[in-house]
Short mmCIF file of C-alpha atoms in Angstrom, two decimals:
data_model
loop_
_atom_site.label_atom_id
_atom_site.label_comp_id
_atom_site.label_asym_id
_atom_site.label_seq_id
_atom_site.Cartn_x
_atom_site.Cartn_y
_atom_site.Cartn_z
CA MET U 1 76.49 -224.95 -110.89
CA VAL U 2 74.28 -221.83 -111.22
CA GLU U 3 73.94 -219.81 -108.07
CA THR U 4 70.31 -219.29 -107.33
CA ALA U 5 70.19 -218.09 -103.59
CA SER U 6 70.17 -214.40 -104.43
CA LEU U 7 67.50 -214.69 -107.09
CA PRO U 8 64.21 -212.51 -106.65
CA ARG U 9 60.81 -214.08 -106.05
CA LEU U 10 59.68 -214.10 -109.59
CA LEU U 11 56.27 -213.96 -111.14
CA TYR U 12 56.01 -215.19 -114.83
CA LEU U 13 52.84 -213.75 -116.43
CA SER U 14 52.23 -214.54 -120.12
CA ASP U 15 50.25 -215.90 -123.07
CA VAL U 16 53.14 -218.24 -123.60
CA PRO U 17 52.81 -221.35 -121.39
CA ALA U 18 55.99 -222.36 -119.44
CA GLU U 19 55.50 -225.97 -120.56
CA SER U 20 57.92 -228.63 -122.19
CA THR U 21 55.90 -228.95 -125.31
CA MET U 22 57.14 -227.09 -128.34
CA ALA U 23 58.33 -223.68 -129.83
CA GLY U 24 58.30 -220.75 -127.32
CA SER U 25 56.67 -222.55 -124.53
CA ALA U 26 59.62 -224.97 -124.53
CA LEU U 27 62.20 -222.23 -124.52
CA ILE U 28 60.52 -220.62 -121.49
CA TYR U 29 60.19 -223.97 -119.76
CA ARG U 30 64.03 -224.54 -120.30
CA LEU U 31 64.77 -220.95 -118.90
CA LEU U 32 62.89 -221.47 -115.79
CA GLU U 33 63.19 -225.28 -115.06
CA THR U 34 66.14 -224.76 -112.61
CA TYR U 35 64.67 -221.65 -111.02
CA PRO U 36 64.02 -222.19 -107.17
CA ALA U 37 60.49 -223.54 -107.13
CA ASP U 38 59.70 -221.62 -103.94
CA LYS U 39 60.50 -218.32 -105.52
CA LEU U 40 58.52 -218.90 -108.70
CA PHE U 41 54.94 -218.21 -109.57
CA ILE U 42 53.47 -218.82 -112.98
CA ILE U 43 50.27 -217.35 -114.32
CA GLN U 44 49.62 -218.21 -117.87
CA SER U 45 46.54 -217.03 -119.73
CA ASP U 46 44.19 -219.91 -121.33
CA LEU U 47 44.68 -218.68 -124.82
CA THR U 48 46.57 -222.07 -125.06
CA SER U 49 45.30 -225.18 -123.48
CA ALA U 50 47.48 -226.10 -120.38
CA THR U 51 49.39 -229.41 -120.16
CA PRO U 52 49.95 -230.15 -116.58
CA SER U 53 52.20 -233.23 -117.10
CA LYS U 54 54.49 -230.83 -118.91
CA GLN U 55 54.77 -228.12 -116.43
CA ILE U 56 57.88 -227.33 -113.96
CA SER U 57 57.73 -229.77 -111.22
CA GLY U 58 56.99 -228.14 -107.68
CA VAL U 59 56.02 -224.88 -109.19
CA ARG U 60 52.57 -223.13 -108.58
CA TYR U 61 50.59 -222.56 -111.64
CA GLU U 62 47.51 -220.60 -112.06
CA LYS U 63 45.24 -219.37 -115.13
CA LEU U 64 44.37 -216.12 -116.34
CA HIS U 65 41.02 -216.72 -117.81
CA LEU U 66 40.08 -214.91 -120.78
CA ALA U 67 36.45 -214.41 -121.78
CA GLY U 68 34.98 -215.43 -125.32
CA LEU U 69 37.82 -217.91 -126.04
CA ARG U 70 35.85 -219.63 -128.74
CA LEU U 71 36.11 -216.35 -130.84
CA GLN U 72 39.90 -216.87 -131.32
CA ASN U 73 39.05 -219.82 -133.79
CA SER U 74 36.17 -217.78 -135.53
CA ARG U 75 35.82 -215.25 -138.38
CA LEU U 76 35.99 -212.67 -135.44
CA ALA U 77 39.53 -213.63 -134.47
CA THR U 78 41.28 -210.51 -135.33
CA GLN U 79 38.65 -208.40 -133.57
CA TYR U 80 38.87 -210.59 -130.51
CA ALA U 81 42.66 -210.23 -130.50
CA LEU U 82 42.18 -206.46 -130.71
CA LEU U 83 39.84 -206.59 -127.76
CA ASN U 84 42.19 -208.53 -125.84
CA PHE U 85 44.86 -206.16 -126.51
CA ARG U 86 42.94 -203.04 -125.46
CA ILE U 87 41.63 -204.59 -122.17
CA ALA U 88 44.93 -206.41 -121.05
CA ARG U 89 46.02 -203.81 -118.55
CA TRP U 90 42.80 -204.09 -116.75
CA ARG U 91 43.20 -207.82 -116.10
CA TYR U 92 45.55 -206.80 -113.31
CA TRP U 93 42.43 -206.45 -111.14
CA ARG U 94 41.45 -210.14 -111.76
CA ILE U 95 44.58 -211.61 -110.41
CA ARG U 96 45.88 -208.80 -108.00
CA THR U 97 44.96 -211.02 -104.86
CA LEU U 98 46.92 -213.92 -106.10
CA ILE U 99 49.88 -211.69 -106.87
CA ARG U 100 49.98 -209.90 -103.54
CA ARG U 101 49.77 -213.21 -101.61
CA PHE U 102 52.93 -214.35 -103.52
CA GLN U 103 54.51 -211.01 -103.00
CA PRO U 104 56.92 -211.00 -106.22
CA GLU U 105 60.05 -209.08 -106.28
CA ALA U 106 60.15 -209.11 -110.18
CA VAL U 107 57.83 -209.88 -113.21
CA MET U 108 58.78 -211.70 -116.29
CA THR U 109 56.82 -211.90 -119.48
CA VAL U 110 57.14 -212.62 -123.18
CA ALA U 111 56.10 -210.06 -125.76
CA HIS U 112 53.61 -212.26 -127.53
CA GLY U 113 49.82 -211.94 -127.56
CA SER U 114 48.71 -209.12 -125.23
CA THR U 115 49.44 -210.39 -121.57
CA TRP U 116 52.63 -208.63 -121.67
CA LEU U 117 50.62 -205.56 -121.02
CA THR U 118 49.18 -207.11 -118.07
CA ALA U 119 52.59 -207.83 -116.64
CA ASP U 120 53.70 -204.40 -117.25
CA SER U 121 50.68 -203.16 -115.37
CA VAL U 122 51.68 -205.51 -112.36
CA ALA U 123 55.28 -204.05 -112.38
CA ARG U 124 54.26 -200.44 -112.44
CA ARG U 125 51.58 -200.84 -109.71
CA MET U 126 53.83 -202.84 -107.43
CA HIS U 127 56.90 -200.85 -108.19
CA ILE U 128 59.01 -203.94 -109.08
CA PRO U 129 61.34 -204.74 -111.99
CA LEU U 130 59.93 -205.98 -115.30
CA HIS U 131 61.79 -208.47 -117.33
CA LEU U 132 60.79 -208.53 -121.09
CA ILE U 133 61.68 -211.65 -123.17
CA ILE U 134 61.15 -211.18 -127.06
CA HIS U 135 61.23 -214.07 -129.35
CA ASP U 136 59.21 -212.91 -132.38
CA ASP U 137 58.14 -210.00 -134.32
CA VAL U 138 55.90 -208.35 -131.88
CA PRO U 139 53.02 -207.04 -134.07
CA LEU U 140 52.66 -210.36 -135.76
CA SER U 141 52.43 -212.06 -132.55
CA THR U 142 49.26 -210.16 -131.34
CA HIS U 143 47.10 -211.50 -134.39
CA ILE U 144 45.82 -208.11 -134.76
CA ARG U 145 45.00 -206.77 -138.18
CA LYS U 146 47.97 -204.74 -139.92
CA ALA U 147 45.84 -201.55 -139.63
CA HIS U 148 46.29 -201.38 -135.87
CA TRP U 149 50.17 -202.32 -135.82
CA PRO U 150 51.12 -198.71 -135.10
CA LYS U 151 49.19 -198.75 -131.84
CA VAL U 152 50.80 -202.01 -130.78
CA GLU U 153 54.17 -200.57 -131.57
CA ARG U 154 53.63 -197.63 -129.57
CA GLU U 155 52.36 -199.58 -126.59
CA PHE U 156 55.37 -201.98 -127.07
CA GLY U 157 57.82 -199.11 -127.11
CA ARG U 158 56.47 -197.93 -123.66
CA VAL U 159 56.79 -201.35 -122.14
CA TYR U 160 60.33 -201.96 -123.69
CA GLN U 161 61.52 -198.67 -122.30
CA ASN U 162 59.84 -199.44 -118.79
CA ALA U 163 61.52 -202.91 -118.61
CA ALA U 164 64.52 -203.50 -116.16
CA SER U 165 65.96 -205.93 -118.78
CA ARG U 166 65.08 -206.56 -122.46
CA LEU U 167 66.32 -210.05 -123.59
CA CYS U 168 66.28 -210.65 -127.21
CA VAL U 169 66.68 -213.98 -128.93
CA SER U 170 69.23 -212.80 -131.66
CA PRO U 171 71.70 -210.21 -132.24
CA SER U 172 69.64 -208.69 -135.09
CA MET U 173 66.70 -208.47 -132.81
CA ALA U 174 68.65 -206.73 -130.11
CA GLU U 175 70.17 -204.27 -132.62
CA THR U 176 66.76 -203.60 -134.21
CA TYR U 177 65.04 -202.71 -131.02
CA THR U 178 67.89 -200.81 -129.55
CA ARG U 179 67.94 -198.69 -132.65
CA ARG U 180 64.11 -198.30 -132.67
CA TYR U 181 63.46 -197.60 -129.00
CA GLY U 182 66.78 -195.97 -127.90
CA LEU U 183 67.59 -198.50 -125.05
CA ALA U 184 69.99 -201.29 -125.29
CA ALA U 185 68.70 -204.93 -125.45
CA GLU U 186 70.67 -207.95 -124.59
CA VAL U 187 71.10 -211.20 -126.53
CA LEU U 188 69.74 -214.32 -124.88
CA TYR U 189 70.04 -217.19 -127.28
CA PRO U 190 67.52 -220.29 -126.90
CA SER U 191 68.56 -222.62 -124.08
CA ARG U 192 68.95 -226.43 -124.35
CA ALA U 193 66.94 -228.34 -121.73
CA ALA U 194 68.82 -229.11 -118.46
CA ASP U 195 68.81 -232.88 -119.22
CA THR U 196 69.95 -232.73 -122.83
CA PRO U 197 72.30 -235.57 -123.85
CA ALA U 198 75.86 -234.26 -124.12
CA TRP U 199 78.41 -235.73 -126.74
CA GLU U 200 82.00 -234.73 -126.85
CA SER U 201 82.72 -235.41 -130.60
CA SER U 202 81.00 -236.06 -133.98
CA PRO U 203 79.66 -239.78 -134.56
CA PRO U 204 81.87 -241.93 -136.66
CA ARG U 205 80.74 -242.08 -140.31
CA GLU U 206 82.22 -243.93 -143.22
CA GLU U 207 83.50 -242.01 -146.31
CA GLY U 208 81.78 -242.55 -149.52
CA ALA U 209 78.61 -243.98 -148.09
CA SER U 210 75.19 -242.41 -149.12
CA LEU U 211 73.89 -239.46 -147.02
CA LEU U 212 70.84 -239.15 -144.83
CA TYR U 213 69.55 -235.50 -144.49
CA CYS U 214 67.24 -234.72 -141.74
CA TYR U 215 64.72 -231.86 -140.87
CA ALA U 216 62.80 -231.73 -137.70
CA GLY U 217 60.06 -229.38 -137.01
CA SER U 218 56.87 -227.88 -138.21
CA ILE U 219 56.58 -226.12 -141.58
CA ASN U 220 55.32 -222.83 -140.41
CA THR U 221 56.05 -220.96 -143.42
CA SER U 222 55.15 -222.00 -147.07
CA ASP U 223 58.53 -221.07 -148.33
CA TYR U 224 60.02 -223.92 -146.28
CA ILE U 225 58.41 -226.36 -148.93
CA PRO U 226 60.54 -225.32 -151.84
CA ARG U 227 63.74 -225.56 -149.80
CA LEU U 228 62.81 -229.26 -148.63
CA VAL U 229 61.68 -230.20 -152.06
CA ALA U 230 64.97 -228.92 -153.65
CA LEU U 231 67.17 -230.41 -151.11
CA ALA U 232 65.45 -233.78 -151.81
CA ALA U 233 65.87 -233.37 -155.57
CA GLU U 234 69.51 -232.66 -155.14
CA ALA U 235 69.97 -235.34 -152.70
CA GLU U 236 68.39 -237.78 -155.08
CA ARG U 237 70.85 -237.22 -157.78
CA ASP U 238 73.45 -238.69 -155.48
CA GLY U 239 71.31 -241.54 -154.04
CA ASP U 240 70.92 -239.74 -150.73
CA GLN U 241 67.61 -239.60 -148.56
CA LEU U 242 65.70 -237.13 -146.74
CA VAL U 243 63.87 -237.80 -143.44
CA ILE U 244 61.35 -235.38 -142.06
CA TYR U 245 60.18 -235.37 -138.54
CA SER U 246 56.93 -233.28 -138.67
CA THR U 247 53.13 -233.60 -138.49
CA ILE U 248 52.58 -233.60 -142.15
CA ARG U 249 49.78 -235.97 -143.26
CA PRO U 250 50.33 -238.27 -146.39
CA GLU U 251 47.78 -236.41 -148.48
CA GLU U 252 49.24 -233.03 -147.60
CA ALA U 253 52.71 -234.34 -148.34
CA GLN U 254 51.46 -235.41 -151.76
CA ARG U 255 49.70 -232.10 -152.34
CA ILE U 256 52.80 -229.79 -151.58
CA GLY U 257 55.43 -232.14 -153.37
CA LEU U 258 57.13 -234.02 -150.63
CA ALA U 259 55.73 -237.33 -151.54
CA GLN U 260 59.07 -238.37 -153.33
CA PRO U 261 60.71 -241.74 -153.32
CA ASN U 262 63.73 -240.52 -151.36
CA ILE U 263 61.67 -238.61 -148.62
CA SER U 264 60.41 -240.27 -145.56
CA ILE U 265 58.16 -238.48 -143.27
CA ARG U 266 57.79 -239.45 -139.55
CA GLY U 267 55.94 -238.20 -136.70
CA PHE U 268 57.30 -235.95 -133.74
CA ILE U 269 59.07 -237.86 -131.03
CA PRO U 270 60.37 -236.65 -127.75
CA PHE U 271 63.29 -234.41 -128.23
CA GLN U 272 65.82 -236.53 -126.34
CA ASP U 273 64.96 -239.66 -128.42
CA LEU U 274 64.94 -237.43 -131.45
CA LEU U 275 68.42 -236.25 -130.75
CA ARG U 276 69.78 -239.73 -130.18
CA ARG U 277 67.99 -241.09 -133.21
CA MET U 278 69.44 -238.34 -135.45
CA ARG U 279 72.89 -238.82 -134.08
CA GLU U 280 72.60 -242.62 -134.70
CA SER U 281 71.28 -242.35 -138.37
CA ALA U 282 71.58 -238.95 -139.87
CA ASP U 283 74.56 -237.35 -141.55
CA VAL U 284 73.42 -233.83 -142.08
CA LEU U 285 70.87 -231.71 -140.35
CA PHE U 286 68.96 -229.16 -142.40
CA VAL U 287 67.82 -225.77 -141.30
CA PRO U 288 65.70 -223.95 -144.00
CA MET U 289 64.78 -220.26 -143.70
CA SER U 290 62.28 -218.28 -145.86
CA PHE U 291 63.22 -216.14 -148.71
CA ALA U 292 59.64 -214.72 -148.96
CA PRO U 293 59.59 -210.98 -148.51
CA ALA U 294 56.59 -211.17 -146.35
CA ASP U 295 58.56 -213.50 -143.93
CA ARG U 296 61.69 -211.23 -143.80
CA PRO U 297 60.70 -209.34 -140.47
CA ASN U 298 60.62 -212.66 -138.60
CA MET U 299 63.37 -214.47 -140.42
CA GLU U 300 65.78 -211.36 -139.70
CA ILE U 301 65.13 -211.05 -136.04
CA SER U 302 64.01 -214.43 -134.71
CA PHE U 303 66.28 -217.21 -134.26
CA PRO U 304 65.45 -220.97 -135.02
CA SER U 305 65.57 -222.75 -131.64
CA LYS U 306 66.34 -226.10 -133.38
CA ILE U 307 69.96 -224.76 -133.80
CA ALA U 308 70.39 -225.07 -130.00
CA ASP U 309 69.20 -228.66 -130.11
CA TYR U 310 70.82 -229.74 -133.38
CA THR U 311 74.47 -228.46 -132.35
CA VAL U 312 74.55 -231.01 -129.43
CA THR U 313 74.37 -234.03 -131.76
CA GLY U 314 77.82 -233.44 -133.50
CA LEU U 315 76.24 -233.68 -136.96
CA PRO U 316 77.07 -230.97 -139.42
CA LEU U 317 74.34 -228.37 -140.26
CA LEU U 318 73.31 -227.05 -143.56
CA ILE U 319 71.40 -223.75 -143.35
CA TRP U 320 69.64 -222.47 -146.48
CA GLY U 321 68.34 -218.96 -146.24
CA PRO U 322 68.76 -215.24 -147.28
CA PRO U 323 72.01 -213.61 -146.36
CA TRP U 324 69.89 -211.26 -143.90
CA CYS U 325 68.36 -214.06 -141.86
CA SER U 326 69.42 -214.62 -138.16
CA ALA U 327 70.59 -218.31 -138.89
CA ILE U 328 72.95 -217.39 -141.86
CA ARG U 329 74.16 -214.53 -139.85
CA TRP U 330 74.95 -216.96 -136.96
CA ALA U 331 76.83 -219.23 -139.29
CA LYS U 332 78.88 -216.50 -140.87
CA GLU U 333 79.81 -215.19 -137.43
CA ASN U 334 81.11 -218.54 -136.19
CA PRO U 335 83.03 -219.75 -139.33
CA GLY U 336 83.43 -223.71 -139.54
CA VAL U 337 80.21 -224.41 -137.57
CA ALA U 338 77.84 -225.02 -140.53
CA GLU U 339 77.44 -225.03 -144.28
CA ALA U 340 75.52 -221.75 -145.24
CA VAL U 341 73.76 -221.30 -148.55
CA ASP U 342 72.38 -217.89 -148.94
CA SER U 343 71.10 -217.77 -152.37
CA PRO U 344 67.60 -219.39 -153.38
CA ASP U 345 69.30 -220.86 -156.57
CA PRO U 346 69.49 -224.79 -156.20
CA ALA U 347 72.89 -224.56 -158.00
CA ALA U 348 74.46 -222.96 -154.88
CA LEU U 349 73.12 -225.83 -152.79
CA ARG U 350 74.68 -228.47 -155.13
CA GLU U 351 78.11 -226.98 -154.51
CA VAL U 352 77.64 -227.41 -150.78
CA ILE U 353 76.28 -230.91 -151.01
CA CYS U 354 79.49 -231.84 -152.99
CA ARG U 355 81.65 -230.59 -149.92
CA LEU U 356 79.34 -232.57 -147.55
CA LYS U 357 80.33 -235.76 -149.21
CA SER U 358 83.58 -235.65 -147.33
CA ALA U 359 83.22 -237.55 -143.91
CA ASP U 360 86.35 -235.43 -142.74
CA HIS U 361 84.44 -232.22 -143.52
CA ARG U 362 81.33 -233.29 -141.88
CA ARG U 363 83.34 -234.35 -138.70
CA ARG U 364 84.97 -230.96 -138.37
CA LEU U 365 81.82 -229.10 -138.80
CA GLY U 366 80.02 -231.41 -136.21
CA ASP U 367 82.86 -230.90 -133.66
CA ASN U 368 82.75 -227.21 -134.15
CA ALA U 369 79.11 -227.23 -133.57
CA ILE U 370 79.43 -228.99 -130.33
CA ARG U 371 82.05 -226.65 -129.15
CA VAL U 372 80.11 -223.30 -130.15
CA GLY U 373 76.74 -224.67 -129.26
CA ALA U 374 77.79 -225.58 -125.66
CA GLU U 375 78.87 -222.18 -125.06
CA MET U 376 75.94 -220.31 -126.61
CA PHE U 377 73.17 -222.67 -126.00
CA GLY U 378 74.12 -224.79 -123.01
CA HIS U 379 71.56 -224.72 -120.28
CA ALA U 380 73.89 -223.58 -117.45
CA ASN U 381 75.33 -220.66 -119.48
CA VAL U 382 71.89 -219.39 -120.83
CA ALA U 383 70.52 -219.68 -117.22
CA ASP U 384 73.38 -217.91 -115.81
CA ARG U 385 73.07 -214.94 -118.25
CA PHE U 386 69.19 -214.67 -117.45
CA PHE U 387 69.79 -215.01 -113.69
CA ASN U 388 72.39 -212.31 -114.01
CA ALA U 389 69.86 -209.97 -115.65
CA LEU U 390 67.50 -210.54 -112.77
CA ARG U 391 70.19 -209.89 -110.19
CA ARG U 392 71.44 -206.67 -111.75
CA ALA U 393 67.69 -205.32 -111.84
CA GLY U 394 67.24 -206.03 -108.24
CA GLN U 395 70.58 -204.34 -107.25
CA SER U 396 69.65 -201.38 -109.35
CA SER U 397 66.11 -200.89 -107.70
CA SER U 398 67.51 -201.36 -104.23
CA LEU U 399 69.74 -198.36 -104.86
CA GLN U 400 67.05 -196.17 -105.90
#
């Protein structure tokens, strides 16, 4: 049980909604879902549509309205993003009455979009600690043209150095920002949901049976496609199948080469149902990472949140990505927790697929994944690390 009595009154102010939907929004929801509701106030910008049914029960939510929202989906999108960035600090004046009524003792934000600048303004004006969560490469997340990235980096550097805690999603990210800005960052891996199912061992599987590989998630970089196509081709050689849970339409699957006889594409389902379905029917869970040079900044410092959920199933993970990406690094730093392929050559994939034919080998990998995943991504453990960061900042400010 995580102790919460000593936690500060926390204002969450960000462009990333705290909602149990997907990607970064789900990560923030999970981080805050057990926070004392009477000590938490959430203000999220309307860059993303709110989903009230997915919000944290009992917590007050408000919107930070941004003018000209229709421009974000127009040919002026990059100019609109730059305008939002330039005026972000001044938005404090639009919400100051709401904030002062709540009387926050700390501010939390995510370095995504531009509202993290508003959060920094709140912290400075109210002389309270700022807690900075970093999940992605910051300049990329602003959607501003590359020519303006130096300004984004300078502003982020100032906010980073002003923050009472700097919480990064991977060791590579923490090392990069510590080196770049001269102040240490902590690693806060993605959290599982508080109600994630728990299994103590890998599911029983028969030796010699055909295998079912599974990938669940969006295809948010084009380099994932050749990874999925190559895996399906290698699996077909052995009579194995690949199931993809995603939003790919049939015509799109045909166009990108995923309309193969041994590939089944299914829509997204609630994550708890997905975990149970994968545990019941899948044999190997697939984690592709991009080898494309343009994707290197994000692949190197971000961390695929699906690993937090995959590891609870007791199924073996097959990670395919470059040697410098965060997922491959995680696998190598935790030997026996996954099969890792760090070459784009399908021949390297073939060698691993041959090892995964052994049911005993898959069981050992799955059992290790359960053990390591519970320690690194278990909800109580991640929440405890986050809450301790809040407490340390409160203690430091009270001594000043």
